[in-house]
Short mmCIF file of C-alpha atoms in Angstrom, two decimals:
data_model
loop_
_atom_site.label_atom_id
_atom_site.label_comp_id
_atom_site.label_asym_id
_atom_site.label_seq_id
_atom_site.Cartn_x
_atom_site.Cartn_y
_atom_site.Cartn_z
CA MET A 1 -1.12 -2.59 19.40
CA LEU A 2 -0.66 0.30 20.28
CA ASP A 3 -3.18 2.71 18.70
CA GLU A 4 -1.14 6.02 19.24
CA PRO A 5 -0.48 5.51 22.71
CA PHE A 6 1.67 8.82 22.54
CA GLY A 7 -0.36 11.34 20.94
CA ALA A 8 -1.07 13.18 22.97
CA LEU A 9 2.07 13.84 24.96
CA ASP A 10 4.74 16.66 24.75
CA GLU A 11 7.49 16.07 22.31
CA ILE A 12 10.01 14.93 24.92
CA THR A 13 8.02 12.26 26.39
CA ARG A 14 6.55 11.11 23.67
CA HIS A 15 11.20 10.24 22.49
CA LYS A 16 12.03 9.26 26.20
CA LEU A 17 8.93 6.77 26.11
CA ASP A 18 9.66 5.86 22.31
CA ASP A 19 12.74 5.25 23.45
CA GLU A 20 11.73 2.80 25.85
CA LEU A 21 9.46 1.44 23.41
CA LEU A 22 12.58 0.63 20.85
CA SER A 23 14.63 -0.53 24.37
CA ILE A 24 11.31 -3.10 25.51
CA TRP A 25 11.36 -5.13 22.67
CA ALA A 26 14.64 -5.44 21.56
CA GLN A 27 14.62 -7.69 24.89
CA GLY A 28 11.38 -9.18 24.12
CA GLY A 29 11.40 -9.80 20.68
CA LEU A 30 7.47 -9.60 20.57
CA THR A 31 5.59 -7.97 17.02
CA VAL A 32 4.25 -4.83 17.72
CA VAL A 33 2.23 -2.91 16.11
CA PHE A 34 1.73 0.43 16.32
CA VAL A 35 -0.44 3.40 14.79
CA THR A 36 0.88 6.49 14.81
CA HIS A 37 -0.14 9.40 12.02
CA ASP A 38 3.39 10.81 12.94
CA ILE A 39 5.73 9.55 10.11
CA SER A 40 8.62 9.77 11.36
CA GLU A 41 7.90 8.19 14.58
CA ALA A 42 7.00 5.50 12.53
CA ILE A 43 10.35 5.46 10.33
CA LEU A 44 12.08 5.32 13.70
CA LEU A 45 10.24 2.66 16.04
CA SER A 46 9.39 0.61 12.40
CA GLN A 47 10.65 -2.27 10.76
CA GLN A 48 8.48 -1.90 7.82
CA VAL A 49 6.07 0.93 7.75
CA TRP A 50 2.07 -0.23 6.13
CA VAL A 51 0.35 3.04 4.34
CA MET A 52 -2.65 3.08 5.08
CA SER A 53 -5.33 5.20 2.22
CA TYR A 54 -7.83 7.98 2.53
CA ARG A 55 -11.10 6.79 3.33
CA PRO A 56 -11.64 3.48 3.10
CA GLY A 57 -8.51 3.04 4.84
CA SER A 58 -6.63 0.24 3.66
CA ILE A 59 -3.03 -0.90 3.01
CA ILE A 60 -1.98 0.54 -0.11
CA ASP A 61 1.99 0.18 0.52
CA VAL A 62 4.58 -1.21 2.61
CA VAL A 63 7.76 0.62 3.45
CA ASP A 64 10.20 -2.12 4.66
CA ILE A 65 12.48 0.32 7.19
CA ASP A 66 16.18 -0.59 7.96
CA LEU A 67 17.89 1.82 10.04
CA PRO A 68 21.15 0.89 11.68
CA ASP A 69 21.52 0.80 14.92
CA GLY A 70 23.34 4.23 15.68
CA CYS A 71 21.37 5.37 11.94
CA THR A 72 23.30 7.69 10.39
CA ASP A 73 20.75 10.48 8.79
CA ALA A 74 21.10 9.37 4.78
CA PRO A 75 18.27 6.10 6.12
CA TYR A 76 16.37 7.71 7.53
CA LEU A 77 15.32 10.47 5.28
CA GLU A 78 16.18 7.86 2.30
CA ALA A 79 12.88 5.38 4.68
CA LEU A 80 11.13 9.47 4.99
CA ASP A 81 11.40 9.93 1.48
CA ARG A 82 9.54 5.81 0.07
CA ALA A 83 7.31 7.13 2.53
CA LEU A 84 6.38 10.11 2.00
CA GLU A 85 6.19 8.22 -1.88
CA ALA A 86 3.93 6.13 -0.94
CA MET A 87 1.68 8.63 0.57
CA ASP A 88 1.74 10.84 -2.47
CA SER A 89 0.80 7.80 -4.39
CA SER A 90 -2.44 7.19 -2.33
CA ILE A 91 -3.46 10.99 -2.48
CA GLU A 92 -3.07 10.90 -6.04
CA ARG A 93 -5.15 8.03 -6.82
CA LEU A 94 -8.29 10.11 -4.79
CA PRO A 95 -11.14 10.46 -7.69
CA LYS A 96 -11.62 13.66 -7.45
CA GLY A 97 -14.90 15.43 -5.57
CA ARG A 98 -12.90 12.93 -2.45
CA LEU A 99 -8.87 14.93 -2.89
CA ASP A 100 -10.99 17.56 -2.62
CA ALA A 101 -12.73 16.48 0.94
CA PHE A 102 -9.53 15.64 2.15
CA LEU A 103 -7.55 18.15 1.49
CA ALA A 104 -10.66 20.71 2.81
CA GLU A 105 -10.23 18.06 5.64
CA HIS A 106 -6.86 18.59 6.00
CA ARG A 107 -6.25 22.48 4.68
CA TYR A 108 -3.88 22.01 2.57
CA PRO A 109 -4.69 24.20 -0.29
CA ARG A 110 -5.75 22.73 -4.12
CA LEU A 111 -3.54 23.44 -5.86
#
């Protein structure tokens, strides 16, 4: 289990370590649970993205990722779209008071 291991790194170092993690994973065939708030990173490093709800945290959706080696933009963007839709549905299901708290905490304007 890796809980945001690259969160404090600069972008260049982060991408190098993403590549290194993929290489290690490919050699060993290990299962890795990688926690991140970066959706792009989750998609690039995963075979599945588990989308969690806002407090209390629970799994609300599992997005299967099947990006081919040498991935083109289209499969990546499709996976990103599926993950974002799952996140949007999580936010939409919040009761009004919790939605306002979420928006305030993350500095999103109320729509």
